[in-house]
PDB file of C-alpha atoms in Angstrom:
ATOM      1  CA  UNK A  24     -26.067 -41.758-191.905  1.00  0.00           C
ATOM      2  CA  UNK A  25     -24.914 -40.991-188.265  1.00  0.00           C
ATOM      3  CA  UNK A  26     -26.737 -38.494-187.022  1.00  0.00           C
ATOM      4  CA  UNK A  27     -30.325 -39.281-188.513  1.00  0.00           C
ATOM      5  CA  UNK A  28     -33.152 -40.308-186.577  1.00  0.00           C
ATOM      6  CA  UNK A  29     -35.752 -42.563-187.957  1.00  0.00           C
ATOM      7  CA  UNK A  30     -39.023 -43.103-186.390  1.00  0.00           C
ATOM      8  CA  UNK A  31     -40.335 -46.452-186.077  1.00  0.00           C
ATOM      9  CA  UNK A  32     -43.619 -47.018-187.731  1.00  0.00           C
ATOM     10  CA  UNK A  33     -46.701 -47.052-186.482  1.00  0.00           C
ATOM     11  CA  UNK A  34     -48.167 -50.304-185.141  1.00  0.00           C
ATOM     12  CA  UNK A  35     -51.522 -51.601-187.032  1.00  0.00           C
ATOM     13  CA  UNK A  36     -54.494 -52.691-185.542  1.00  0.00           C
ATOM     14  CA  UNK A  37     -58.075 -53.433-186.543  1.00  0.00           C
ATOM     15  CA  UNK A  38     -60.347 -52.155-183.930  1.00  0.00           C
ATOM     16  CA  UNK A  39     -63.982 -53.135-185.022  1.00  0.00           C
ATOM     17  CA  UNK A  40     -67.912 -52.601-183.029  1.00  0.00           C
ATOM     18  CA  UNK A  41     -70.588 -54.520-183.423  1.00  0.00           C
ATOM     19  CA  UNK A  42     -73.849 -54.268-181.043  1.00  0.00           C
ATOM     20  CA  UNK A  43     -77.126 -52.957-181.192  1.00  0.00           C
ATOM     21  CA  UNK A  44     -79.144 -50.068-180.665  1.00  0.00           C
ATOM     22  CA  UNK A  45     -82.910 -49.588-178.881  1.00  0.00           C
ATOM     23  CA  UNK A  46     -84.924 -46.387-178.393  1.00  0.00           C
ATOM     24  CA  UNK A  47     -88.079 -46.310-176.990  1.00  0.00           C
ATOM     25  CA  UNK A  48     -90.008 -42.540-176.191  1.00  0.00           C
ATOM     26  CA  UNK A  49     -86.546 -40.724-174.790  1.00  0.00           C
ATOM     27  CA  UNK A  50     -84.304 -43.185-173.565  1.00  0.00           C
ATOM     28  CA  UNK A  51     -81.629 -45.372-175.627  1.00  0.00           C
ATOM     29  CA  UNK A  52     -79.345 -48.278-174.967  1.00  0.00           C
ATOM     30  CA  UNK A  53     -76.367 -49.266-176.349  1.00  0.00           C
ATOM     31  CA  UNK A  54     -74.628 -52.347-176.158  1.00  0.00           C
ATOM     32  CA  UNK A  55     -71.454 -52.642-178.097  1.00  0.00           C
ATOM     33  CA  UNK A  56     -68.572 -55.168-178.293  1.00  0.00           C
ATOM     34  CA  UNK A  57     -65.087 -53.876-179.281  1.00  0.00           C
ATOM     35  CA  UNK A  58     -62.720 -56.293-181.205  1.00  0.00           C
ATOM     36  CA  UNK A  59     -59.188 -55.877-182.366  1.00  0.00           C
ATOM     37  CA  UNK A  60     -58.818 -57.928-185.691  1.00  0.00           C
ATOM     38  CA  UNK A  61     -54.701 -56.902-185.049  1.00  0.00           C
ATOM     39  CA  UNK A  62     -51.872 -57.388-185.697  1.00  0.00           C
ATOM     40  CA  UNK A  63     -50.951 -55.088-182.744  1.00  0.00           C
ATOM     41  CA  UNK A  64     -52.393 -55.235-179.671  1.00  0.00           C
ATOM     42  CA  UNK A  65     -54.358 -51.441-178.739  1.00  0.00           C
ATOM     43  CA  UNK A  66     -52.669 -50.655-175.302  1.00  0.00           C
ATOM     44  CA  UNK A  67     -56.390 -48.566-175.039  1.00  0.00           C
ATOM     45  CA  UNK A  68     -59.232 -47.445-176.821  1.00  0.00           C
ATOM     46  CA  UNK A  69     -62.222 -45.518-176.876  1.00  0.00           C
ATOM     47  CA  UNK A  70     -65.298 -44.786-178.453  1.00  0.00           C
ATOM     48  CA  UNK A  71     -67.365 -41.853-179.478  1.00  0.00           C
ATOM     49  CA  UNK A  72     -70.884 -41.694-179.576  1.00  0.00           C
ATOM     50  CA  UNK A  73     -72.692 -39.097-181.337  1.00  0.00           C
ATOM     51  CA  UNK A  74     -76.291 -38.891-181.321  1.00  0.00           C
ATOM     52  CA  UNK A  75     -78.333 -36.349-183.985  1.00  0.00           C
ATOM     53  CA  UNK A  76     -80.565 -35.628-181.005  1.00  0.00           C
ATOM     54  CA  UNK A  77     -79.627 -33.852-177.672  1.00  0.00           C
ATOM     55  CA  UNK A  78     -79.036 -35.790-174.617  1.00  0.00           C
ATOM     56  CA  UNK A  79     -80.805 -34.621-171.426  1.00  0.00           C
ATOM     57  CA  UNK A  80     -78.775 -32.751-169.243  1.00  0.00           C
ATOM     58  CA  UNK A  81     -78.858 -35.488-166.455  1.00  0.00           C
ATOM     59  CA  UNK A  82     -77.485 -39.043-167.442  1.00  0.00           C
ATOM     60  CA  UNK A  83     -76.636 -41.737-165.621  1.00  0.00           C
ATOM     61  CA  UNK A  84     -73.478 -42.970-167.564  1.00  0.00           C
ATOM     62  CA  UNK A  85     -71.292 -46.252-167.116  1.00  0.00           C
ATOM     63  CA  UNK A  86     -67.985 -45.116-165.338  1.00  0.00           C
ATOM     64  CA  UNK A  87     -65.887 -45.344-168.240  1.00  0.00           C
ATOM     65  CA  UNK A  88     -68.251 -42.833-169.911  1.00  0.00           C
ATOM     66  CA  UNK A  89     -68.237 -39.175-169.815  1.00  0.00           C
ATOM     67  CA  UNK A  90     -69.958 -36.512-171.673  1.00  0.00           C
ATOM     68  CA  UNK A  91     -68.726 -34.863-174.131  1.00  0.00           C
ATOM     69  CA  UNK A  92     -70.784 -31.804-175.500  1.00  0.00           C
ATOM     70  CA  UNK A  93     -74.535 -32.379-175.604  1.00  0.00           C
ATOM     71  CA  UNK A  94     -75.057 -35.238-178.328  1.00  0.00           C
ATOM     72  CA  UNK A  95     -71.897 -36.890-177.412  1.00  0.00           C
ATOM     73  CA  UNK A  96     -70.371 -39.673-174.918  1.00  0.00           C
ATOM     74  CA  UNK A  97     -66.986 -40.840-174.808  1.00  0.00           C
ATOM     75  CA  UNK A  98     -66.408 -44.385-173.238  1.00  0.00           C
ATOM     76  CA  UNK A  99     -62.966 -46.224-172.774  1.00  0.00           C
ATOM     77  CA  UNK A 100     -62.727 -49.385-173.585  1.00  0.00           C
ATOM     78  CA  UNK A 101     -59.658 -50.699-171.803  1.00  0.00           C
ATOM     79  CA  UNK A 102     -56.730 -52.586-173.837  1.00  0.00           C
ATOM     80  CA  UNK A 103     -57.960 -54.914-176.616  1.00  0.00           C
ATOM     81  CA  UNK A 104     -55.452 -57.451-177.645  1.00  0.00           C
ATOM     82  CA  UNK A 105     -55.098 -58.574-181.040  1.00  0.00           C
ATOM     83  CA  UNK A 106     -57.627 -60.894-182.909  1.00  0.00           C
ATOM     84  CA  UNK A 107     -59.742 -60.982-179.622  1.00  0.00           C
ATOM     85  CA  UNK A 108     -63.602 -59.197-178.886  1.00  0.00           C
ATOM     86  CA  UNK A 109     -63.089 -57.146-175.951  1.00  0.00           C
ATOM     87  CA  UNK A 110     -65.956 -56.598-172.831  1.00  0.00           C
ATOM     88  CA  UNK A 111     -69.292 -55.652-174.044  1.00  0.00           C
ATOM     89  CA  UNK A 112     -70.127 -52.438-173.383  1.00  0.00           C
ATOM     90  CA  UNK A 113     -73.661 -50.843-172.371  1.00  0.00           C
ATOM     91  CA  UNK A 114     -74.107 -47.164-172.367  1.00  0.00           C
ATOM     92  CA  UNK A 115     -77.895 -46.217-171.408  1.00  0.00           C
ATOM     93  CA  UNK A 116     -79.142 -42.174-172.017  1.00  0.00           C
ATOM     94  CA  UNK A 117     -82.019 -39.914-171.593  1.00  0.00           C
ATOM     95  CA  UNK A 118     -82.827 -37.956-174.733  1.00  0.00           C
ATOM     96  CA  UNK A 119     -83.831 -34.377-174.190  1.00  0.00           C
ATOM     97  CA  UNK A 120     -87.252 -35.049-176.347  1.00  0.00           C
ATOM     98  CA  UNK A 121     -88.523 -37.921-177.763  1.00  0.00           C
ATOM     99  CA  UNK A 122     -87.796 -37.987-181.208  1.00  0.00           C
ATOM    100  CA  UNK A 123     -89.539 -39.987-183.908  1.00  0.00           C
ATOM    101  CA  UNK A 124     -85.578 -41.675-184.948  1.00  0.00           C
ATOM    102  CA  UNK A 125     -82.539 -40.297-184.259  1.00  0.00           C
ATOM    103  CA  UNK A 126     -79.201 -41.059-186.243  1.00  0.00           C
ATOM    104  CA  UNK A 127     -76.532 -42.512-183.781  1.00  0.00           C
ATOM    105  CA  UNK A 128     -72.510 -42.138-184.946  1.00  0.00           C
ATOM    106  CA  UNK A 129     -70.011 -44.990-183.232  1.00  0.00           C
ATOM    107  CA  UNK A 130     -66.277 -43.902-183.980  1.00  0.00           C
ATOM    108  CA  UNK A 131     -62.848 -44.335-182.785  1.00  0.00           C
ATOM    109  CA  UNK A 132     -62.318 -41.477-180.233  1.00  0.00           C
ATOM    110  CA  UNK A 133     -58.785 -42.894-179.907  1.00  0.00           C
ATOM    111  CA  UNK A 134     -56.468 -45.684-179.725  1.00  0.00           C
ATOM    112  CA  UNK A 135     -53.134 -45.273-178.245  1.00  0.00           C
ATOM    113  CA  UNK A 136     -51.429 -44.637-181.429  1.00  0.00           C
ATOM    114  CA  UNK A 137     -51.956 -48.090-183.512  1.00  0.00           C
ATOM    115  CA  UNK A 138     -53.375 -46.983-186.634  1.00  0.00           C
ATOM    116  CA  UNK A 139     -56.291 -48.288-187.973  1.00  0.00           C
ATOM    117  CA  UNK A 140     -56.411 -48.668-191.903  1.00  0.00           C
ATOM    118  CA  UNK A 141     -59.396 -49.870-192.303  1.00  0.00           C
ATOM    119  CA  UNK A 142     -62.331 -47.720-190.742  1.00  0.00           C
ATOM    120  CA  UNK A 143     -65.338 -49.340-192.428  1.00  0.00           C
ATOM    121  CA  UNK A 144     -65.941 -51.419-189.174  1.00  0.00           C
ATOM    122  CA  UNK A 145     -65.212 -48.822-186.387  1.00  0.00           C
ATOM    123  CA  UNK A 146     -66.871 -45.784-188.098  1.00  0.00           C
ATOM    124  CA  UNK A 147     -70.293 -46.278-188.706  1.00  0.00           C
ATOM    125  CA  UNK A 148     -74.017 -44.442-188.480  1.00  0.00           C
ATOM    126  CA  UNK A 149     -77.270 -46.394-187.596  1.00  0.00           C
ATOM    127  CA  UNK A 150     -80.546 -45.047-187.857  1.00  0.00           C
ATOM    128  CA  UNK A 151     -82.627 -46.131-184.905  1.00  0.00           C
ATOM    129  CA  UNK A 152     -86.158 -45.137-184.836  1.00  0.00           C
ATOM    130  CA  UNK A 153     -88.308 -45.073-181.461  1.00  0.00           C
ATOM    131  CA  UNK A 154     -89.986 -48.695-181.704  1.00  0.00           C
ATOM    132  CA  UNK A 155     -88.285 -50.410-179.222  1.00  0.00           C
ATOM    133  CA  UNK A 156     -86.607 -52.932-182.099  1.00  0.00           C
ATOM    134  CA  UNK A 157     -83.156 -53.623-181.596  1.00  0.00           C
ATOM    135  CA  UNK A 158     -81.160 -52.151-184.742  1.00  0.00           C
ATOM    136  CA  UNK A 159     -77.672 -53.942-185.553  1.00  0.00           C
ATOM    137  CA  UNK A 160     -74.688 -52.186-186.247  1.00  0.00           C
TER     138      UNK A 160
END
């Protein structure tokens, strides 16, 4: 019909994190690799992580990372093309205490619009307690 707009759908990607976690007394590390399973390339991305614990109010964050509220950091992770890993990410912080374990949440913060119908491998929780072992995610 003349007149009618249709919107072109959505592109689909398959943005995916693996890494690992370590705490040890207050501080925590994470290293994470983003990959893009496709079909669609992610023009950009980033990442949310939540931790159940505070964070202390200074933190010396990558500089793609920012703060979000006080358990969270938000880190871009640049374009990620399609059925490639992007660059590893690490993300060191300073807990307010030091907890026994803490419960860390990874998540899509956002990515430019490609939607992502599977979320079982970019939306995750890992509990890490304070031994200094690396837990995989």
């Amino acid at each position: 019909m003349p007149g009618i707009a249709v919107a072109a759908p959505a592109p689909e990607g398959d943005l995916a994190f693996h890494g690992t976690v370590v705490m040890d007394e207050d501080r925590a590390e994470v290293r994470l690799t983003p990959r893009n399973n496709g079909p669609a390339e992610v023009a950009g991305a980033t990442v949310r992580l939540r931790w159940s614990a505070e964070l202390a109010d200074r933190q010396e964050l990558p500089s793609q990372c920012v703060r979000e509220d006080e358990r969270t950091v938000v880190c871009g992770l640049g374009a990620l093309v399609a059925e490639e890993s992007g660059e590893q990410l690490r993300v060191p912080v300073l807990l307010r205490e030091r907890p026994a374990e803490v419960t860390l949440e990874i998540d899509t913060a956002w990515s430019a619009g490609v939607v992502d119908k599977d979320r079982t491998n970019d939306k995750m929780q890992v509990l890490v307690l304070a031994t200094g072992d690396a837990y995989a995610f």
